[in-house]
Short mmCIF file of C-alpha atoms and ligand atoms in Angstrom, two decimals:
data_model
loop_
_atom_site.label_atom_id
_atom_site.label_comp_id
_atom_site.label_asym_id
_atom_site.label_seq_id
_atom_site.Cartn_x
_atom_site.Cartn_y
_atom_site.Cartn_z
CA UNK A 85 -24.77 -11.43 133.26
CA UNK A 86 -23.76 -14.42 130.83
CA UNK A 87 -26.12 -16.69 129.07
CA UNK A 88 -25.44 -20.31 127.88
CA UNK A 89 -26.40 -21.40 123.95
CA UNK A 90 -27.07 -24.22 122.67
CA UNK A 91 -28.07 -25.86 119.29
CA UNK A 92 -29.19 -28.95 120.04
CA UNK A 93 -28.76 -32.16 118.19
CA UNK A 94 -25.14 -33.41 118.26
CA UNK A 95 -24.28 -36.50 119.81
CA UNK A 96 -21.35 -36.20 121.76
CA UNK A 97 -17.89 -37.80 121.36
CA UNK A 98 -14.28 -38.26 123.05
CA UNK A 99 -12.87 -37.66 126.34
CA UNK A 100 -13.46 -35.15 129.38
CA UNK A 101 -11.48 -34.38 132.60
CA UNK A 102 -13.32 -34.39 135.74
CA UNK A 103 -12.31 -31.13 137.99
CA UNK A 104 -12.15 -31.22 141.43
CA UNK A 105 -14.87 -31.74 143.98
CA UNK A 106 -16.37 -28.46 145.08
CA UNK A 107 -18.47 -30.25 147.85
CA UNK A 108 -14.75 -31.96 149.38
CA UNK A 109 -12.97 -29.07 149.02
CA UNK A 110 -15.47 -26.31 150.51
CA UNK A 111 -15.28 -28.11 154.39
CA UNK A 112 -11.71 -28.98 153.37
CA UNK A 113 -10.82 -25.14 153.05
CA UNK A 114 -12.49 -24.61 156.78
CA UNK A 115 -11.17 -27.14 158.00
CA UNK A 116 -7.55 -25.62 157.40
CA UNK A 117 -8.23 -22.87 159.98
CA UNK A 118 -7.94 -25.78 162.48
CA UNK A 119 -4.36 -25.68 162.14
CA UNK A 120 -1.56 -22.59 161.47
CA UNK A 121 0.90 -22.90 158.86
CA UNK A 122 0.91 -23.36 155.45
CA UNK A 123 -1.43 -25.94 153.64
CA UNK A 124 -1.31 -26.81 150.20
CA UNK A 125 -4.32 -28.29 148.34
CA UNK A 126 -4.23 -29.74 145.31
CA UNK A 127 -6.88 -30.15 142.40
CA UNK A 128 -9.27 -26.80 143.78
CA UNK A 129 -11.66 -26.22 141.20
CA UNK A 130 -11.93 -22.59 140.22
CA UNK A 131 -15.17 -21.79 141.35
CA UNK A 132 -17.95 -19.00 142.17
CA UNK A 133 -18.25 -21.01 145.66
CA UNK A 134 -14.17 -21.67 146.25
CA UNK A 135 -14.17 -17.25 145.33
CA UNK A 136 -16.73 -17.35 147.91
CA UNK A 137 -15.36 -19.54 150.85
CA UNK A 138 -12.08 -18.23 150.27
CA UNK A 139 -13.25 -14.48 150.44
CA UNK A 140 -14.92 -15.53 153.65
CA UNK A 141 -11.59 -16.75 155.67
CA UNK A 142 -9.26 -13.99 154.06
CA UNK A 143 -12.18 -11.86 156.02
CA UNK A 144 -11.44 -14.03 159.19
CA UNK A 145 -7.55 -13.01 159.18
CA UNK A 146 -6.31 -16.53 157.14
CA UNK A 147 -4.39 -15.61 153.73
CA UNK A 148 -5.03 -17.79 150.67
CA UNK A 149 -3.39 -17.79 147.42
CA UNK A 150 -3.53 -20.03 144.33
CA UNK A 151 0.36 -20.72 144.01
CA UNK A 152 -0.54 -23.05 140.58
CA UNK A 153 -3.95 -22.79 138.48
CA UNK A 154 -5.41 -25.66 141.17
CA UNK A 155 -3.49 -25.73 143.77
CA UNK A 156 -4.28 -23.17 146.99
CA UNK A 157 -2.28 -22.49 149.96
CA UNK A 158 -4.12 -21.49 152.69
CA UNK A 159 -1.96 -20.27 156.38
CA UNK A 160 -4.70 -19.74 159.07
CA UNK A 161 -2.04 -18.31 161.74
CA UNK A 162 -3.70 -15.58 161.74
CA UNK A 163 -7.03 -16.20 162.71
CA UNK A 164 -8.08 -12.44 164.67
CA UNK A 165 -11.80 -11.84 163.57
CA UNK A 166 -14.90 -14.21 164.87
CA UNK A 167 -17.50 -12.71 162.60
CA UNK A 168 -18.68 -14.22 159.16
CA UNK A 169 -20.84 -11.45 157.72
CA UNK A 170 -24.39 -12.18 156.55
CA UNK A 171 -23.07 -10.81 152.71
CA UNK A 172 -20.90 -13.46 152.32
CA UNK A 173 -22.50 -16.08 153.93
CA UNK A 174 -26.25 -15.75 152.77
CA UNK A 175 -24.48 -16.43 148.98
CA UNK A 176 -23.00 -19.31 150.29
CA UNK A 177 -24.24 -21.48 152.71
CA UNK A 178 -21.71 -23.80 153.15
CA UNK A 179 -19.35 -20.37 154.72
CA UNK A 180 -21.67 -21.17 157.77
CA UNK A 181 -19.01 -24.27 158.53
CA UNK A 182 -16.56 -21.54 159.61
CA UNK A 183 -18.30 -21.15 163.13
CA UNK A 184 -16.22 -24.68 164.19
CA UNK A 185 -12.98 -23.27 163.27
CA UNK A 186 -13.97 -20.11 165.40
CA UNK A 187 -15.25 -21.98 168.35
CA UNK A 188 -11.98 -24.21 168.47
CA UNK A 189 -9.13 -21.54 167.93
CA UNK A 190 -11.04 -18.33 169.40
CA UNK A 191 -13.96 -19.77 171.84
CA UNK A 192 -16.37 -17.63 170.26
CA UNK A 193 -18.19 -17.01 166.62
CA UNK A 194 -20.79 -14.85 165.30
CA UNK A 195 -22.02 -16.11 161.84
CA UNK A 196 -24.94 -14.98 159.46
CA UNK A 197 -27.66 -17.82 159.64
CA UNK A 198 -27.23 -18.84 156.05
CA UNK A 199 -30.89 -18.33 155.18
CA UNK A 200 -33.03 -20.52 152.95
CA UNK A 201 -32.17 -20.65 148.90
CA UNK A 202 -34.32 -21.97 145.28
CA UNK A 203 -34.56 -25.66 146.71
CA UNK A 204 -35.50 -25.01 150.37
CA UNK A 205 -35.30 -23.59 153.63
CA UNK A 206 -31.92 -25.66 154.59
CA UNK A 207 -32.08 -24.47 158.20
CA UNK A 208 -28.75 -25.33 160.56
CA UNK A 209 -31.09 -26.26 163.29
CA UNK A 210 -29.04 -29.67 163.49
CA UNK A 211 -25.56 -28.12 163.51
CA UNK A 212 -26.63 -25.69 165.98
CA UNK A 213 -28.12 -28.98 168.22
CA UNK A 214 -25.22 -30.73 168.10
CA UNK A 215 -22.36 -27.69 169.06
CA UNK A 216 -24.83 -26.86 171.96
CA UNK A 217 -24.14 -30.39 172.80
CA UNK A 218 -20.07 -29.87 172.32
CA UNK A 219 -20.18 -27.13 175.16
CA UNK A 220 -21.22 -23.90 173.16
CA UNK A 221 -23.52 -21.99 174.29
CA UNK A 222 -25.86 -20.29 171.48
CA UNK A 223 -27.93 -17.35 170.71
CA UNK A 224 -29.98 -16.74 167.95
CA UNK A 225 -30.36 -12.63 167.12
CA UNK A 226 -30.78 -10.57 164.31
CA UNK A 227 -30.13 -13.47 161.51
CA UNK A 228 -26.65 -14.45 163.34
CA UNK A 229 -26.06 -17.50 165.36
CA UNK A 230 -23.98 -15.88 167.98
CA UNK A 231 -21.58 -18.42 169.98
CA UNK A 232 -19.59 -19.15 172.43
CA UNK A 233 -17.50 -21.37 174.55
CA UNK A 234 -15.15 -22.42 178.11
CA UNK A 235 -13.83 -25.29 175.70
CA UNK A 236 -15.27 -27.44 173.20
CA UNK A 237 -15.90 -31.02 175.39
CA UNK A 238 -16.65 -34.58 173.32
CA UNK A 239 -20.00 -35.83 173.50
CA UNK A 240 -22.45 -38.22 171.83
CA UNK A 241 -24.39 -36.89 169.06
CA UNK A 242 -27.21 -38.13 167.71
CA UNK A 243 -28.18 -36.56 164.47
CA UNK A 244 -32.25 -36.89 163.27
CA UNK A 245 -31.05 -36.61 159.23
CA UNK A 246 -27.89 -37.37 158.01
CA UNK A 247 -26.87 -33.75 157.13
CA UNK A 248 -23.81 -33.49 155.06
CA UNK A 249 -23.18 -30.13 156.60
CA UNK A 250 -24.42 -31.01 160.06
CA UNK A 251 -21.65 -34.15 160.17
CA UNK A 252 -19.00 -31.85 158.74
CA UNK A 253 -19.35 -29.16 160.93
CA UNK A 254 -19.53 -31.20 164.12
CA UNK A 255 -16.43 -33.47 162.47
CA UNK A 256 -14.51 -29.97 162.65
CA UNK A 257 -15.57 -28.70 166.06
CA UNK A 258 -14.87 -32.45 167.83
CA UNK A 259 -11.22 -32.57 166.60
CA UNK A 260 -9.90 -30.01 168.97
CA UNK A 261 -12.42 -31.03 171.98
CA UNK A 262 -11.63 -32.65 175.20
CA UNK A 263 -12.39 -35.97 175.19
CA UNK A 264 -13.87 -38.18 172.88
CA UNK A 265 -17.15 -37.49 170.41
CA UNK A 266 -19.44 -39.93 168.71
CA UNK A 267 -21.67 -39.14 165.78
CA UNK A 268 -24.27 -41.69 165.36
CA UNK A 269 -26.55 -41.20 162.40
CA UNK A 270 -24.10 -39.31 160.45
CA UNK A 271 -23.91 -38.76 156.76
CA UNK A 272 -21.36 -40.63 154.78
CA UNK A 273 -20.87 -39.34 151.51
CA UNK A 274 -17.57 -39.19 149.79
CA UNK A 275 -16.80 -35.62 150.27
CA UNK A 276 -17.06 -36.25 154.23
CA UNK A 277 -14.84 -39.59 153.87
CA UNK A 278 -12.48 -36.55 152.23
CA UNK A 279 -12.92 -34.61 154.56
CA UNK A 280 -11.78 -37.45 157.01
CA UNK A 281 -9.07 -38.28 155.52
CA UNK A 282 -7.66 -34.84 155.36
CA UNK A 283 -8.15 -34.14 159.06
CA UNK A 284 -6.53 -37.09 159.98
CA UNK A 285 -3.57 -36.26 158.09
CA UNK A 286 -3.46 -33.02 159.91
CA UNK A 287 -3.17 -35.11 163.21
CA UNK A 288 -7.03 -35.83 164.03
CA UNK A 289 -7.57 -39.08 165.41
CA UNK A 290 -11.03 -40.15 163.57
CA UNK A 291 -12.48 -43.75 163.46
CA UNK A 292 -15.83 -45.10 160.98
CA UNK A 293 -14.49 -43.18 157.57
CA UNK A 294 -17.77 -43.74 154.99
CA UNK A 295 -20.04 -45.27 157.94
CA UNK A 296 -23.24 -43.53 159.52
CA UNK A 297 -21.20 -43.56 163.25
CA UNK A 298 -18.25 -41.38 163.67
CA UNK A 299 -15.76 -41.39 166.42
CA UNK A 300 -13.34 -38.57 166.79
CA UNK A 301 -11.04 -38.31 169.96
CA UNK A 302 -10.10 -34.45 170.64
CA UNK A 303 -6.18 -33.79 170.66
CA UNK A 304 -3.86 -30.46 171.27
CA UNK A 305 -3.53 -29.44 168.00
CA UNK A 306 -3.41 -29.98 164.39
CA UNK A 307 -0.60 -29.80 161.80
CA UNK A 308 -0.49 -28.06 158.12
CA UNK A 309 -0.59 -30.42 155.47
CA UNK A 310 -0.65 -31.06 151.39
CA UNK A 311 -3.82 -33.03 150.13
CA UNK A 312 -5.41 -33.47 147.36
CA UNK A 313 -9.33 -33.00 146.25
CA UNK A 314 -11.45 -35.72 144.91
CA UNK A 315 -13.21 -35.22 141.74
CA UNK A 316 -16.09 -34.12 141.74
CA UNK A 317 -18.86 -37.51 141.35
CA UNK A 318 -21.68 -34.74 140.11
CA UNK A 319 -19.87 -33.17 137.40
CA UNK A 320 -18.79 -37.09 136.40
CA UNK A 321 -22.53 -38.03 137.06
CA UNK A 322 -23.33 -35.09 134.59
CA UNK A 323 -21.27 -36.24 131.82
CA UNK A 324 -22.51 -40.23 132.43
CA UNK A 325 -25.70 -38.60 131.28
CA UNK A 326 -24.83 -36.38 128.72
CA UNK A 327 -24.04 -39.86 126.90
CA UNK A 328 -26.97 -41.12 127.45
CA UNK A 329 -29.25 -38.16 126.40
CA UNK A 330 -27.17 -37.43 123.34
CA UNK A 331 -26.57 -41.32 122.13
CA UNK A 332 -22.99 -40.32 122.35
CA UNK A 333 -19.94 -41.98 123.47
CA UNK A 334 -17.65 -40.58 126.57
CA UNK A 335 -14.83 -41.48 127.91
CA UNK A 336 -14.74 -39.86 131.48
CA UNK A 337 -10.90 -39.39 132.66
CA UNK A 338 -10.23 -38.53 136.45
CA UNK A 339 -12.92 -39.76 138.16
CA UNK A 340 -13.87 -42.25 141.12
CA UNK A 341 -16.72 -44.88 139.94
CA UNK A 342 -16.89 -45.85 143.28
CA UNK A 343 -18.43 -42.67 143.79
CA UNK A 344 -21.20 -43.14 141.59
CA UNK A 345 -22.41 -46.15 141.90
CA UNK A 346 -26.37 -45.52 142.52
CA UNK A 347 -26.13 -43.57 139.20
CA UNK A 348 -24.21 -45.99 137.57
CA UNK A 349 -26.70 -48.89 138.30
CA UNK A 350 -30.15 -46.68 137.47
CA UNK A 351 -27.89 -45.98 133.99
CA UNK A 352 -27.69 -49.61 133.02
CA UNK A 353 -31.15 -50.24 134.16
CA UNK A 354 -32.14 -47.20 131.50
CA UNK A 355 -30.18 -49.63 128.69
CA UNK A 356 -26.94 -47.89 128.77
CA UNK A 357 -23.40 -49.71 127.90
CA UNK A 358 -21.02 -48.48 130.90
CA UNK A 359 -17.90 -49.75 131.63
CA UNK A 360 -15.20 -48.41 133.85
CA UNK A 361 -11.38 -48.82 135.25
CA UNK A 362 -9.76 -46.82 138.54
CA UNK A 363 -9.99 -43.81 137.29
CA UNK A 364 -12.55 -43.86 134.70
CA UNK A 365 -15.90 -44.62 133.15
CA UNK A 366 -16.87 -45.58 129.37
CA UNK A 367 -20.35 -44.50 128.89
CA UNK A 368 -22.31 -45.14 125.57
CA UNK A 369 -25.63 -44.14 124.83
CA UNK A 370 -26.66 -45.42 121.52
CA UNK A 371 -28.51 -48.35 122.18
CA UNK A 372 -32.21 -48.63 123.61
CA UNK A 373 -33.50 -46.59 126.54
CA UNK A 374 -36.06 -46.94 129.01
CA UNK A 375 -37.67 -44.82 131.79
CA UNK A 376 -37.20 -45.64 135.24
CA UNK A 377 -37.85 -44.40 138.51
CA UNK A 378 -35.65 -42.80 140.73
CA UNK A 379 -35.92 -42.23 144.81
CA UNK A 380 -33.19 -39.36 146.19
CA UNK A 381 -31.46 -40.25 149.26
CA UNK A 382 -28.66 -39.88 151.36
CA UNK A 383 -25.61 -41.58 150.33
CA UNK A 384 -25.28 -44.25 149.07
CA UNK A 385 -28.49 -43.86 147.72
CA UNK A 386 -29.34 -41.75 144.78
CA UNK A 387 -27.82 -38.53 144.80
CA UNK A 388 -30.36 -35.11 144.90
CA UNK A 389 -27.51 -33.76 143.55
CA UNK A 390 -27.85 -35.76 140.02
CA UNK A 391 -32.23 -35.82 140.35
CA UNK A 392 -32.53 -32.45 137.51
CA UNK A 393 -29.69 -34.12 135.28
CA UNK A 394 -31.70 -37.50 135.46
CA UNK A 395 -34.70 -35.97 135.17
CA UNK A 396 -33.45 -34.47 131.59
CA UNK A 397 -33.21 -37.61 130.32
CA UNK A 398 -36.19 -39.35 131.57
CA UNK A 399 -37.92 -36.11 129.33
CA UNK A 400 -37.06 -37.95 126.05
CA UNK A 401 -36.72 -41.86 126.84
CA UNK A 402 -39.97 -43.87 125.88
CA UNK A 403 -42.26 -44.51 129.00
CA UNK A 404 -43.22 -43.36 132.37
CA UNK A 405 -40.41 -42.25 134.96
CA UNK A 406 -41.75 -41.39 139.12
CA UNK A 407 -39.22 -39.26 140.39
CA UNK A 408 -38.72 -39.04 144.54
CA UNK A 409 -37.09 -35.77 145.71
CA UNK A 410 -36.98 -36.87 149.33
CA UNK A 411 -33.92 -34.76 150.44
CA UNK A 412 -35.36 -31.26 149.79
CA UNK A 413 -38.34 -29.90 149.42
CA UNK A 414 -38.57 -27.85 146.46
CA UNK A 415 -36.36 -29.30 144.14
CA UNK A 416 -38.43 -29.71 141.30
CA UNK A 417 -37.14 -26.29 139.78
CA UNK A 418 -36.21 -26.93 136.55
CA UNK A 419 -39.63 -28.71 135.56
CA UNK A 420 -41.44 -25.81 134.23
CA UNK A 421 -38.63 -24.62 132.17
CA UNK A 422 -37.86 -28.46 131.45
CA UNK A 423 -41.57 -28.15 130.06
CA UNK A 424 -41.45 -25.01 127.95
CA UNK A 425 -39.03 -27.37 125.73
CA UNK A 426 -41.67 -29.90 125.21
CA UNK A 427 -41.10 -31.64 128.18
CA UNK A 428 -44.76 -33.71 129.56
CA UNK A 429 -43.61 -33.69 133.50
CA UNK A 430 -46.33 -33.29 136.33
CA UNK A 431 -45.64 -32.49 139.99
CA UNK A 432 -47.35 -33.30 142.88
CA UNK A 433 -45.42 -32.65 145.86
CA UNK A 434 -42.33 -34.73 146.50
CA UNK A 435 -43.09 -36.73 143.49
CA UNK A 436 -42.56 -35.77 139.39
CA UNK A 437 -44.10 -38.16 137.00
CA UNK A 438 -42.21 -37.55 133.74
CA UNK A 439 -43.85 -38.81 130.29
CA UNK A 440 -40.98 -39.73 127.39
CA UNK A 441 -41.68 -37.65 124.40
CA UNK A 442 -39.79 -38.03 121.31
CA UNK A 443 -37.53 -34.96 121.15
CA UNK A 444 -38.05 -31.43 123.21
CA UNK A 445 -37.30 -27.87 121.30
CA UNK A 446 -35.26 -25.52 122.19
CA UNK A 447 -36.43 -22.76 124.11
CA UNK A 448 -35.06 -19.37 126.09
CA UNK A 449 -35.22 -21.07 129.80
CA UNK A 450 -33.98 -19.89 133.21
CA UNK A 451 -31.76 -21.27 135.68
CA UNK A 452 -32.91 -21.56 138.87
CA UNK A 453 -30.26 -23.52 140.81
CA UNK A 454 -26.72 -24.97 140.27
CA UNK A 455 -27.74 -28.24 139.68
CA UNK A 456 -31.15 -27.30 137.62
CA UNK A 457 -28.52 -25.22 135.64
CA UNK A 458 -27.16 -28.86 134.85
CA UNK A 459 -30.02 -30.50 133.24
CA UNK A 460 -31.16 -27.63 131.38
CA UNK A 461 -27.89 -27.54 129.62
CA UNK A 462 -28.36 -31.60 129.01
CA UNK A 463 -32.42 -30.90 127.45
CA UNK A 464 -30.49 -28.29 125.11
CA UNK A 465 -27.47 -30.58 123.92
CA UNK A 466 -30.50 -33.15 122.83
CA UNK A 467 -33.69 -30.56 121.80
CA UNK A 468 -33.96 -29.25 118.28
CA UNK A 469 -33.20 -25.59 117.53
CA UNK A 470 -31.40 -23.07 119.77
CA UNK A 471 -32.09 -23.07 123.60
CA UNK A 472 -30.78 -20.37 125.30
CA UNK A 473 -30.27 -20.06 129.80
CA UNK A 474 -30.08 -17.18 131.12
CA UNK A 475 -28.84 -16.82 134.83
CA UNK A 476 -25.57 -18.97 134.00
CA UNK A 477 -24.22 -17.77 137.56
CA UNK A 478 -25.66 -20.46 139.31
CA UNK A 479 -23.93 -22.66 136.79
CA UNK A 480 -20.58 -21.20 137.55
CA UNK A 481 -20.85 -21.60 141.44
CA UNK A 482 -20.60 -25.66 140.46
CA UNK A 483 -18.91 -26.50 137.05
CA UNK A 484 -15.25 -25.64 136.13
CA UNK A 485 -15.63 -24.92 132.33
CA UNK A 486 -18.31 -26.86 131.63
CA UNK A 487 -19.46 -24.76 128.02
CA UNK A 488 -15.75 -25.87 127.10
CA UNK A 489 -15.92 -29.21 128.24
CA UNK A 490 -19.03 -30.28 126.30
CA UNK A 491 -17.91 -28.46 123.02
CA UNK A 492 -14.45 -30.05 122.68
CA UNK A 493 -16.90 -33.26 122.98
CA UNK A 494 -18.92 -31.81 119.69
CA UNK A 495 -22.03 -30.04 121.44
CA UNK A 496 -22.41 -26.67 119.89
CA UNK A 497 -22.70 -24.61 122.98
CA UNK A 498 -20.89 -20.69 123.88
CA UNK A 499 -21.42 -18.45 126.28
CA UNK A 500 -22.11 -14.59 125.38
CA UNK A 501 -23.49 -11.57 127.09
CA UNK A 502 -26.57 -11.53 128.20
CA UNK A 503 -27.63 -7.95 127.36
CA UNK A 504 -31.29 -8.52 128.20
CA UNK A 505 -32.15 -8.10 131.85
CA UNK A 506 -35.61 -9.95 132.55
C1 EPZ B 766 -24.80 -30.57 150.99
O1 EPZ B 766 -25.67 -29.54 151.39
C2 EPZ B 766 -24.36 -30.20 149.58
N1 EPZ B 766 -23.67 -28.92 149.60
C3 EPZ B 766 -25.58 -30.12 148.66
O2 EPZ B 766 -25.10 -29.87 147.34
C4 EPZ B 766 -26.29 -31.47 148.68
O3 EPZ B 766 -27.45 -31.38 147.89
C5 EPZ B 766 -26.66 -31.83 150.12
O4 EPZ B 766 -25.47 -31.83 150.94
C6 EPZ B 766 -27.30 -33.21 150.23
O5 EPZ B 766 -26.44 -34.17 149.71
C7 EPZ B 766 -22.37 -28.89 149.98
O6 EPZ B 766 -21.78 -29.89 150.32
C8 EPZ B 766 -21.71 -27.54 149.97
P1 EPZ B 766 -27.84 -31.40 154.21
P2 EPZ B 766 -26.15 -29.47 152.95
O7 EPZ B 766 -27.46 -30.69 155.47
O8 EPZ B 766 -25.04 -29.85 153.83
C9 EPZ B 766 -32.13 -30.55 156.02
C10 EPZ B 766 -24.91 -28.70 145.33
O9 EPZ B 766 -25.68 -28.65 144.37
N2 EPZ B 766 -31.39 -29.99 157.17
O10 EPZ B 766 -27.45 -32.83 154.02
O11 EPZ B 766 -26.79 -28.14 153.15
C11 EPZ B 766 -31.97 -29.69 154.77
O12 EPZ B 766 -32.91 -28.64 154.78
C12 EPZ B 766 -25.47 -28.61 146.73
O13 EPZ B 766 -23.67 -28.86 145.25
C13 EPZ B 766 -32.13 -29.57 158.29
O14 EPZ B 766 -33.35 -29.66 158.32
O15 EPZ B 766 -27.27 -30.60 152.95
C14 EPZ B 766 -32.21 -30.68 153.67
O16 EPZ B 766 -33.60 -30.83 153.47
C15 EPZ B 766 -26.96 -28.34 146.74
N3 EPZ B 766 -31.45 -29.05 159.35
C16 EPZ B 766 -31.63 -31.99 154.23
O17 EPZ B 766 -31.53 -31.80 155.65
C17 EPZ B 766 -30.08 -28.93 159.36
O18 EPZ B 766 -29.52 -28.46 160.37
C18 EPZ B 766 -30.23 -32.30 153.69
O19 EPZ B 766 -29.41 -31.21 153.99
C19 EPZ B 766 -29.36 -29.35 158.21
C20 EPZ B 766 -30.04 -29.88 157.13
#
């Protein structure tokens, strides 16, 4: 087990590279199975969760090889097993896409229910509502969604949240369907417009890219491709508010600002000076901050995925932040160990109230999530003294190199062993 330290204090200076998107290139990965051949993808992050994904479909008879240090080539000719196994798919719960795959090329699927994990219960009740709707008929035993089908049929699909994993998996299943299939209510973030975009170069014939209705008409087949990932908007979001919580200045290289732009308005409306071109932002954080409040939604709202890196620096900006969590219901993870450094942050419910205080101190803190992993690492680049997290592999399942990143910007931050096991 590896721990993350940090001596905090050191405002943070130059230019970072944004890795690829590990939330466009997870459904991207299954959705390669659609098709046999061989499909090259460029700009793969290396990742616990690509490891993970990837382990799962070289389980399900597809081979997968990194031919360059990002780019993977996946051939899924060999599809021959229909079971995803709960070991790989409880640590993982996006491996639970691989059931639409299954249920095009084989007719049949039996796939670990990917159980709950730190931030809630994330059931698949809406995926599972919407393929019963595609012609599959389910059964729910022993932890495994067990599935099967005469041939997956289009049909209109109403779904009651917009579930990034819901639309994606139900994107997947309709492209090989008879007939057509509308999504109405669907999510629309960027890594679904990705996945999209990638489909229909395979062949699928998708309409309403980045709107909340989605219409996909079902064709024979689908045809290997080479694409390329997106970066990744919450490692970019990350380093927008690194600047800010250091006072630094960064310039961040390969990224989308389109993709950010929720975060990007709540940053100037803290005081910060961003500015940005195509491919990247110019973030200082030198001049005065204030607390606001922040309200997680689907996109294009605030992202949940950025609420514990925001949250980090509401904990030392003067005034009173209310922070909304209204996408999942126990995301508020990282505010006890957020308070243990000096934080003054109250929960009740859905709602945080965080109190500015002038600097937090460095503390030994646990990670409790990927994303809480995130802002702890942001409360020790800014809190006096040594901070040290523990549990670092939830770190790795979302950031490429982040330790390295954020020293070659001046933080001093290293990984070593953690030799102590509680
Ligand atoms: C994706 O998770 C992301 N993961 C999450 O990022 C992200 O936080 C989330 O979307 C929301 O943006 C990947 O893309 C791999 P949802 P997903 O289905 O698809 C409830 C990270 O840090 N729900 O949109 O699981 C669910 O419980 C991760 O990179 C149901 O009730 O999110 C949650 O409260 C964390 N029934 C809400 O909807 C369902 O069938 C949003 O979930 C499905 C979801």
């Amino acid at each position: 087990m590896d721990k993350i330290v940090i001596n905090g204090g050191k405002k943070l200076e130059g230019e970072v590279s944004i890795s690829g998107s590990k939330n466009a290139a997870l459904p991207i990965i299954v959705g390669v199975l659609l098709s046999s051949g061989k499909t090259r993808l460029e700009n793969i992050p290396h990742l616990k969760d690509i490891d993970t994904i990837l382990e799962v479909i070289r389980y399900l008879g597809a081979k997968a090889d990194f031919i360059d240090r990002h780019t993977l080539e996946i051939d899924g000719k060999n599809l021959d097993k229909e079971i995803a196994p709960y070991n790989l798919v409880k640590t993982m719960r996006a491996s639970f896409l691989v059931i639409a795959p299954l249920l095009a090329r084989l007719g049949k699927a039996k796939v670990s229910l990917p159980g709950g994990c730190a931030i809630g219960a994330r059931p698949v009740n809406f995926h599972i509502k919407g393929l019963k709707q595609l012609g599959v008929d389910i059964e729910v035993e022993e932890g495994y969604v067990i599935a099967k089908t005469k041939g997956l049929r289009g049909a209109k699909i109403y779904l009651d949240f917009p579930s990034v994993g819901a639309t994606e998996n139900l994107i997947i299943a309709a492209c090989l369907a008879k007939g057509e299939t509308i999504i109405e209510n669907a999510a629309c973030e960027p890594e679904i417009e990705d996945l999209i975009n990638f489909l229909s170069l395979m062949g699928a014939k998708i309409e309403g890219v980045g709107k909340n209705v989605i219409h996909i008409q079902g064709v024979n087949k689908l045809n290997p491709v080479n694409y390329k990932i997106i970066p990744d908007r919450i490692e970019t979001g990350t380093f927008m508010i690194a600047a800010g919580i250091t006072k630094g200045r960064i310039k961040i290289n390969n990224a989308v600002p389109g993709h950010n732009e929720a975060l990007e308005k709540k940053l100037l409306e803290v005081g910060m000076d961003i500015s940005k071109g195509k491919d990247y932002f110019l973030v200082k954080g030198d001049g005065i901050l204030k607390a606001v409040d922040i309200k997680t939604m689907p996109y294009p709202g605030f992202p949940t995925d950025i609420q514990a890196q925001m949250m980090a620096l509401m904990t030392v900006t003067p005034g009173k932040s209310v922070v909304n969590e209204t996408v999942f219901e126990n995301r508020f993870m990282h505010v006890s160990e957020l308070n243990r450094m000096g934080a003054k942050i109250e929960v009740n419910g859905h709602q945080a109230i965080v109190e500015g205080v002038p600097y937090l101190s460095g503390a030994p803190v646990l990670a409790s999530d990927l994303r809480a992993s995130g802002a702890l690492i942001l409360a020790g680049l800014v809190a006096k003294g040594r901070t040290e997290i523990k549990r670092v592999y939830h770190l790795d399942r979302g950031y490429e190199n982040i330790e390295k990143k954020f020293s070659l910007l001046g933080a001093e931050i290293r990984r070593e062993k953690d030799i102590d096991l509680f």
